[in-house]
CSV table of N, CA, C and O in Angstrom, one decimal:
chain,number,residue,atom,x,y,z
A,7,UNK,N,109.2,107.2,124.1
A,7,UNK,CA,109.8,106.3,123.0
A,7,UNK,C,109.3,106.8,121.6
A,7,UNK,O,108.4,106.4,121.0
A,8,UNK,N,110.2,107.9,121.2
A,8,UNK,CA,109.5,108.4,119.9
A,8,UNK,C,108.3,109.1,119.8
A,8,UNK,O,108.2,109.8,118.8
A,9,UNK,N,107.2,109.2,120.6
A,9,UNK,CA,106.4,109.9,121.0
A,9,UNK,C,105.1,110.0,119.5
A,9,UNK,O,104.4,110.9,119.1
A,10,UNK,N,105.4,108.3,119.2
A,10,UNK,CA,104.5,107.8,117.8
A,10,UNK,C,103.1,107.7,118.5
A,10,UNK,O,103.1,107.0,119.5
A,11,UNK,N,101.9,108.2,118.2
A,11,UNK,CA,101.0,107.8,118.3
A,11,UNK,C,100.7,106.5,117.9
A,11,UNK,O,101.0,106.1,116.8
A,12,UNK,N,99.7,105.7,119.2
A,12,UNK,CA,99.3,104.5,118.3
A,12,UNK,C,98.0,104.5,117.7
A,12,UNK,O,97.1,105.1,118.1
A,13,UNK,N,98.1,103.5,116.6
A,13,UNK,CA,97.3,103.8,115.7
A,13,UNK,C,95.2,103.3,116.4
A,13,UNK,O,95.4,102.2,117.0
A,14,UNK,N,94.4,103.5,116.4
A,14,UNK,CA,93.0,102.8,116.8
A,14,UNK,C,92.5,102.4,115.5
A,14,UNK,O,91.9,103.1,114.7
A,15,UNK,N,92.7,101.2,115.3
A,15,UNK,CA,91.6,100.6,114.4
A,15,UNK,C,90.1,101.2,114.8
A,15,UNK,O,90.0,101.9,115.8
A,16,UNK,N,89.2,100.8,114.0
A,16,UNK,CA,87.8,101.1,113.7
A,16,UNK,C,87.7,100.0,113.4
A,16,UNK,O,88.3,99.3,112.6
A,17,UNK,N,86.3,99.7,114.5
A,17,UNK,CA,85.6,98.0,114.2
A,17,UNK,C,84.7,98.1,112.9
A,17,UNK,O,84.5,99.2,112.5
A,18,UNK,N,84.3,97.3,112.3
A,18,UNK,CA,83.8,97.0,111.5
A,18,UNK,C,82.5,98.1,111.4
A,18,UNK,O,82.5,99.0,110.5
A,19,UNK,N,81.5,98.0,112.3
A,19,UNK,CA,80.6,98.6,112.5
A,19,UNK,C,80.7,100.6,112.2
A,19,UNK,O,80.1,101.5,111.6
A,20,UNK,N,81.9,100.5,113.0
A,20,UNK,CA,82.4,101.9,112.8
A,20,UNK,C,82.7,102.2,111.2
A,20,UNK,O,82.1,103.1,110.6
A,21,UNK,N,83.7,101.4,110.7
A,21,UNK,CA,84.1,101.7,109.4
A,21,UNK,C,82.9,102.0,108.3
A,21,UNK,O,83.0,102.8,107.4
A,22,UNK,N,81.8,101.2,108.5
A,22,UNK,CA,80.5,101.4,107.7
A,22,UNK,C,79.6,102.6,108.1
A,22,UNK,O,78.7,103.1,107.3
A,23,UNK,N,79.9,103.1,109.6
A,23,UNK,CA,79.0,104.2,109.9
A,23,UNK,C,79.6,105.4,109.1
A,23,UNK,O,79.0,106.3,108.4
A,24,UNK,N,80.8,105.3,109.5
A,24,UNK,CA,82.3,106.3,108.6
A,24,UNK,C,81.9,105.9,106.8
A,24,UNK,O,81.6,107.1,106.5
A,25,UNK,N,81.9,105.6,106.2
A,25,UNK,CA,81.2,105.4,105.0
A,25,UNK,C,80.1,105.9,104.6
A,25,UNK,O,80.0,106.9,103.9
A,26,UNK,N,79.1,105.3,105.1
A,26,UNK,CA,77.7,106.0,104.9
A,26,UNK,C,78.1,107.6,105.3
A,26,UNK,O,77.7,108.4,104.5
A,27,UNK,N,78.8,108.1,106.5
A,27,UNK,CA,79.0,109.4,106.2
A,27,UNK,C,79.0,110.1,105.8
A,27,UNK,O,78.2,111.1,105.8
A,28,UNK,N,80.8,109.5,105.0
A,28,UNK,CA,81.0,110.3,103.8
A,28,UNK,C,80.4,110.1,102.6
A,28,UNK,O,80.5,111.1,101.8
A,29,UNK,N,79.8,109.1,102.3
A,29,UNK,CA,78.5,108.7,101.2
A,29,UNK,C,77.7,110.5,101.2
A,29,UNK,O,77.7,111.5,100.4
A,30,UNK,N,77.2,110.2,102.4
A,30,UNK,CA,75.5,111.4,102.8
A,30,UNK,C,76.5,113.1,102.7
A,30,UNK,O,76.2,114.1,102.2
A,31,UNK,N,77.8,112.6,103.5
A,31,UNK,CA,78.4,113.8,103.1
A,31,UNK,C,78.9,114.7,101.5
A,31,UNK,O,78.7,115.9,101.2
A,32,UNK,N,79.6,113.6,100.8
A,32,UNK,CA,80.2,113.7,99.3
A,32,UNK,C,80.3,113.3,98.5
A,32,UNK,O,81.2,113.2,97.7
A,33,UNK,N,79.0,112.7,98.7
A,33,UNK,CA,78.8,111.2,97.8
A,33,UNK,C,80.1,110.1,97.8
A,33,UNK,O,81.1,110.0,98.5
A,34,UNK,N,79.5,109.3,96.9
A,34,UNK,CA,80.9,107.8,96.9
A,34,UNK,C,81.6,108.6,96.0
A,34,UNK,O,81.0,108.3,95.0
A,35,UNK,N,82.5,109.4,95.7
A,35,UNK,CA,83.6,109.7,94.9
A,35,UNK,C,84.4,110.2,95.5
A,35,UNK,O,84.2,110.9,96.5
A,36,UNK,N,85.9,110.0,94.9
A,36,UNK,CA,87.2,110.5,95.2
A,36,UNK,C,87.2,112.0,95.6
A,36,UNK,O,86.6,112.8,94.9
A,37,UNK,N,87.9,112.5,97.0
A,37,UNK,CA,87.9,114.1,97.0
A,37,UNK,C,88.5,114.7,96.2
A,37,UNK,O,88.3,115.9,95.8
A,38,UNK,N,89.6,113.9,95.6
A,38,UNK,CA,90.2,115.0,94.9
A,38,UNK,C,89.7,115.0,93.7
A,38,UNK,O,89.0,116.0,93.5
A,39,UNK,N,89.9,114.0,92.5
A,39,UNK,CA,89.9,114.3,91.6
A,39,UNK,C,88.1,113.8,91.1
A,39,UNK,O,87.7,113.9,90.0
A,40,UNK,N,87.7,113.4,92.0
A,40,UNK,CA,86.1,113.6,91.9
A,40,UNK,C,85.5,112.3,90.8
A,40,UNK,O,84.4,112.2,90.2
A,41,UNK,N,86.6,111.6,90.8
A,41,UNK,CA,85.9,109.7,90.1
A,41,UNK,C,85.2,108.8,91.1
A,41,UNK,O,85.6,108.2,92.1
A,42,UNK,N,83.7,108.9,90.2
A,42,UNK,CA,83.1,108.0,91.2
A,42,UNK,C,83.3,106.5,91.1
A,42,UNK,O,82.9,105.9,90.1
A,43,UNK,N,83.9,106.0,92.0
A,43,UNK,CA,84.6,104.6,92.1
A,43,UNK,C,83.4,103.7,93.0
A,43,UNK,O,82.6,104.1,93.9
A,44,UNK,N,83.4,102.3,92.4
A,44,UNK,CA,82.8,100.9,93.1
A,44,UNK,C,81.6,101.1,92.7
A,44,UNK,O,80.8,100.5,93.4
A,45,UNK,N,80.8,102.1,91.3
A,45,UNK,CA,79.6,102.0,91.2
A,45,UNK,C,79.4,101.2,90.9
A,45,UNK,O,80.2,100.8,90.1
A,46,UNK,N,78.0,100.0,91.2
A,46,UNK,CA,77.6,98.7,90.4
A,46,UNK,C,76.9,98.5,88.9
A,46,UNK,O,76.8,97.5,88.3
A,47,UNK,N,76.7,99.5,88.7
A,47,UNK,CA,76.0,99.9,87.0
A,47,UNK,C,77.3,100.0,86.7
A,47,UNK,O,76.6,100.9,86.1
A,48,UNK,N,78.6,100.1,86.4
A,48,UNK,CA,79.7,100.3,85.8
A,48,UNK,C,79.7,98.8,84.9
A,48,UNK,O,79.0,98.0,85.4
A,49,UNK,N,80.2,98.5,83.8
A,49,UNK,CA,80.2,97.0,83.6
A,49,UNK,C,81.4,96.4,83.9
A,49,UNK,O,82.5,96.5,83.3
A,50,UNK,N,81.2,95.7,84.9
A,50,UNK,CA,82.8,94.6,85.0
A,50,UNK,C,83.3,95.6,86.3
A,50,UNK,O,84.5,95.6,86.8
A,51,UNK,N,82.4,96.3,86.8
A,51,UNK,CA,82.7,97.3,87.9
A,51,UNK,C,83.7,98.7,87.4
A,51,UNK,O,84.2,98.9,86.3
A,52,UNK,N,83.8,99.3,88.3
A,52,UNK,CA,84.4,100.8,87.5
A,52,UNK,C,85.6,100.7,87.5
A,52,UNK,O,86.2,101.1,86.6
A,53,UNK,N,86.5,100.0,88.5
A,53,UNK,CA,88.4,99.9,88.4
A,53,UNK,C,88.7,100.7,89.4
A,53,UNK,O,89.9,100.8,89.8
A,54,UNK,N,87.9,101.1,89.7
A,54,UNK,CA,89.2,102.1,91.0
A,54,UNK,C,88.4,101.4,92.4
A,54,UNK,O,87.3,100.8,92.4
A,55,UNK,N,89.0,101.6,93.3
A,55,UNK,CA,88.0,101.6,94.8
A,55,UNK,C,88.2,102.9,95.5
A,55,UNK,O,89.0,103.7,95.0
A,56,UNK,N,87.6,103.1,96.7
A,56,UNK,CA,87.6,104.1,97.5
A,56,UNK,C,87.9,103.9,98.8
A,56,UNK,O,87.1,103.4,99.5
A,57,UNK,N,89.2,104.4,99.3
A,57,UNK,CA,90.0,104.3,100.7
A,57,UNK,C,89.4,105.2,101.3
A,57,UNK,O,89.0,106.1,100.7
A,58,UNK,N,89.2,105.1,102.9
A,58,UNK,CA,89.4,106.0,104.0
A,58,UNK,C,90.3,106.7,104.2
A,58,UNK,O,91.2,106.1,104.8
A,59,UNK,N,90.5,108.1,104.0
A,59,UNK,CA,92.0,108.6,104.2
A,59,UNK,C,91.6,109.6,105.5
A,59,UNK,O,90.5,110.2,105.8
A,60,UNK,N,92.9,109.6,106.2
A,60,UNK,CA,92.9,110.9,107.1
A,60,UNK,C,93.3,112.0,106.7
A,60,UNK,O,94.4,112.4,106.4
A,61,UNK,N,92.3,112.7,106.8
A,61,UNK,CA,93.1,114.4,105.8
A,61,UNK,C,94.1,114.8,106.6
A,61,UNK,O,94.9,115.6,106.0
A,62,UNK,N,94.5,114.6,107.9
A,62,UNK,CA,95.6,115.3,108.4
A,62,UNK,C,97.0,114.3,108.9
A,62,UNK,O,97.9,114.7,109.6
A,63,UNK,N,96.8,113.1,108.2
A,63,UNK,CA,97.7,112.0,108.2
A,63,UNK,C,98.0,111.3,109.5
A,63,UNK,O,98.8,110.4,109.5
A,64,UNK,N,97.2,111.8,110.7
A,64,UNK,CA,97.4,111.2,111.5
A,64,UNK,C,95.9,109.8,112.0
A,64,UNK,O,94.8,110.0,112.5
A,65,UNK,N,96.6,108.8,111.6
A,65,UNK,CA,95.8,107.7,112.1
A,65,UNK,C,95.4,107.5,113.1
A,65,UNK,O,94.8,106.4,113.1
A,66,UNK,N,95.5,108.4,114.8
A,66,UNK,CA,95.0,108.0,114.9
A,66,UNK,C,93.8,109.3,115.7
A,66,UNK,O,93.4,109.3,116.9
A,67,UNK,N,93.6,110.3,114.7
A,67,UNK,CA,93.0,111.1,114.7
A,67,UNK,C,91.3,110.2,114.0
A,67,UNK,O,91.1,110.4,112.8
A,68,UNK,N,90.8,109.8,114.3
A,68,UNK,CA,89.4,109.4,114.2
A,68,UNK,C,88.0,109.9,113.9
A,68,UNK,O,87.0,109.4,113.4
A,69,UNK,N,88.2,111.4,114.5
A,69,UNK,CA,87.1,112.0,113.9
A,69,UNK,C,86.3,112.1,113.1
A,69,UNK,O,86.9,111.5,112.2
A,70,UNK,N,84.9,112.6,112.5
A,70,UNK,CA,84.7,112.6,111.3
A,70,UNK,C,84.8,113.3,110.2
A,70,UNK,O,84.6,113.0,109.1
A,71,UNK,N,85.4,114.9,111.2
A,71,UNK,CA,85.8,115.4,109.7
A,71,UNK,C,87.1,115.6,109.0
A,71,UNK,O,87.6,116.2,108.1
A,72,UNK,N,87.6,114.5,110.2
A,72,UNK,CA,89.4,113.8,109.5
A,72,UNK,C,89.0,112.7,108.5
A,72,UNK,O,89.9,111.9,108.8
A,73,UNK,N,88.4,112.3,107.7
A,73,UNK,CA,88.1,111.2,106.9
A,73,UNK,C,87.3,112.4,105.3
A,73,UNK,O,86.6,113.4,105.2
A,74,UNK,N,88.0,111.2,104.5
A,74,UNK,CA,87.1,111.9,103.0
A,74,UNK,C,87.8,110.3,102.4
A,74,UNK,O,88.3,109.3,102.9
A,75,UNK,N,87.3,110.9,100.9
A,75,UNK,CA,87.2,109.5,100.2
A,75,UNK,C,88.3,109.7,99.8
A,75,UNK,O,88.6,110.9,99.8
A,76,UNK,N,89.3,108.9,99.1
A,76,UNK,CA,90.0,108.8,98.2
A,76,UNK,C,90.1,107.5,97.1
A,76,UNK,O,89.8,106.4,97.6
A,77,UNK,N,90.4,107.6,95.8
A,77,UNK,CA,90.5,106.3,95.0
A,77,UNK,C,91.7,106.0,95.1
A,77,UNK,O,92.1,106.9,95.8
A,78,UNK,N,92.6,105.2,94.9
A,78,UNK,CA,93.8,104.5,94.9
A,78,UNK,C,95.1,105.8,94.7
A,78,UNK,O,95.9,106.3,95.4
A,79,UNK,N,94.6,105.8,93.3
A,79,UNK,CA,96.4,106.8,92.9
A,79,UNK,C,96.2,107.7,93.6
A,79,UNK,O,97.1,107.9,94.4
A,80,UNK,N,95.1,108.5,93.8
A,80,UNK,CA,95.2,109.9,94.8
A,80,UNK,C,95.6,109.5,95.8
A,80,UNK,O,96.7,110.0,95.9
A,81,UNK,N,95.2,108.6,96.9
A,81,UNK,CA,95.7,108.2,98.1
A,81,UNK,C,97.3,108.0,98.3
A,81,UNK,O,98.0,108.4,99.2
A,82,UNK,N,97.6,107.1,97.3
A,82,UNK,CA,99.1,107.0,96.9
A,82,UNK,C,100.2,108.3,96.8
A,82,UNK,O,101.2,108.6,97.4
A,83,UNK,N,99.3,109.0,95.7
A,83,UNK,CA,99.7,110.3,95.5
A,83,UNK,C,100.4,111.4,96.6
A,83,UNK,O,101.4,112.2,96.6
A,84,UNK,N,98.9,111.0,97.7
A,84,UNK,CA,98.7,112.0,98.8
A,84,UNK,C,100.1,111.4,100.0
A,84,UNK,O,100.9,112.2,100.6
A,85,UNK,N,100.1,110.2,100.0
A,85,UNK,CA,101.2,109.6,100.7
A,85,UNK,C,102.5,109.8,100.1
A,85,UNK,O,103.4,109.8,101.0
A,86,UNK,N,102.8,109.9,99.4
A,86,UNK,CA,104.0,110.6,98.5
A,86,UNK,C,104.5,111.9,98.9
A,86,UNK,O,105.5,112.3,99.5
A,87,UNK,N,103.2,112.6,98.3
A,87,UNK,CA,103.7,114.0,98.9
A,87,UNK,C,103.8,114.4,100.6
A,87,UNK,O,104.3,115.4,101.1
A,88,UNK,N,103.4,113.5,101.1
A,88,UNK,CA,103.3,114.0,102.7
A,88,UNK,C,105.0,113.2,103.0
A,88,UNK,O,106.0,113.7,103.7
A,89,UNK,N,105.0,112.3,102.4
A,89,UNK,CA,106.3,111.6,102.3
A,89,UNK,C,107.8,112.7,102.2
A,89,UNK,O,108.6,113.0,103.1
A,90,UNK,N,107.6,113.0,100.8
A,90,UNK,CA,108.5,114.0,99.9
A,90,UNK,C,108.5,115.4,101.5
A,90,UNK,O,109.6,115.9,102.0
A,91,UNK,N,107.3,115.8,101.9
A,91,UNK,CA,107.6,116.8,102.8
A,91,UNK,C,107.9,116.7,104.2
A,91,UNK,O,108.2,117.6,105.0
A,92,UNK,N,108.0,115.6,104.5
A,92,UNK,CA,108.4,115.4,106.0
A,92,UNK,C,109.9,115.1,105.6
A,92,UNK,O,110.8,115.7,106.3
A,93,UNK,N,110.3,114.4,104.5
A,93,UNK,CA,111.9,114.3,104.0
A,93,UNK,C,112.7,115.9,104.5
A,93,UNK,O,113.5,116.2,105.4
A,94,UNK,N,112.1,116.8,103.3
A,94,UNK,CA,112.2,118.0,103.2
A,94,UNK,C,112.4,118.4,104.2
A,94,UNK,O,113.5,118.9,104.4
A,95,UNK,N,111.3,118.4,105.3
A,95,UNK,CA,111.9,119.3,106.5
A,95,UNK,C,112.3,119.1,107.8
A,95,UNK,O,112.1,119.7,108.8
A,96,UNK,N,113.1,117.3,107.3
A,96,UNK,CA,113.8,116.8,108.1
A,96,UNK,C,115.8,117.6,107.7
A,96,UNK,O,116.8,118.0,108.4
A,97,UNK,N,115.6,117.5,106.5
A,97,UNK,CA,116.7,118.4,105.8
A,97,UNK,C,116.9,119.8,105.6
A,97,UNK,O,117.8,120.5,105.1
A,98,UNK,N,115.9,120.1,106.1
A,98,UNK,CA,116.0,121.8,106.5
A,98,UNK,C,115.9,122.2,104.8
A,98,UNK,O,116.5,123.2,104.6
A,99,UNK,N,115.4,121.7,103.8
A,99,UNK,CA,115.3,121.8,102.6
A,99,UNK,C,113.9,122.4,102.3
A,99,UNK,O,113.0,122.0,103.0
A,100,UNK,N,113.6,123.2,101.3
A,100,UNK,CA,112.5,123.7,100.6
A,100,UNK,C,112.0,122.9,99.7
A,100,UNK,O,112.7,122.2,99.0
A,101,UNK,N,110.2,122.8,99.8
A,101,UNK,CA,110.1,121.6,98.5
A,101,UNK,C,110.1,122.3,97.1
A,101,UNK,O,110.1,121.7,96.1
């Protein structure tokens, strides 16, 4: 049936071990553009947060070195373009 992987949530406990992680791994900031987001010394907090992303878009790839940080627009960004390229070469088109 489509041959969709299904997705595995991460319990709670997981998602925080996956955090601290990438914390000890690349610090709390965005991979790409490298804004440190949710610091508490920020005033009024910093404005961005930081998502769990799968670097290779598959959810339900779990591992740990499928996870990095992203802040909002990057993550958006990153779903866009993975968007824009699966379009592309459903259409036999170049991006």
């Amino acid at each position: 049936m489509g041959g969709k992987k299904t997705r595995k949530r991460l319990s709670p406990g997981m998602r925080q071990f996956l955090a601290d992680h990438l914390d000890e791994k690349n610090g709390h900031q965005c991979a790409i553009c490298h804004r440190a987001c949710g610091i508490p010394y920020f005033p009024f907090g910093s404005g961005c947060i930081l998502e769990q992303d799968h670097v290779d878009g598959d959810l339900s790839n779990n591992r740990l070195s499928n996870f990095r940080w992203l802040c909002k627009p990057c993550n958006v960004a990153q779903r866009n373009i993975k968007k824009h390229r699966a379009a592309s070469a459903r259409e036999g088109g170049k991006e």
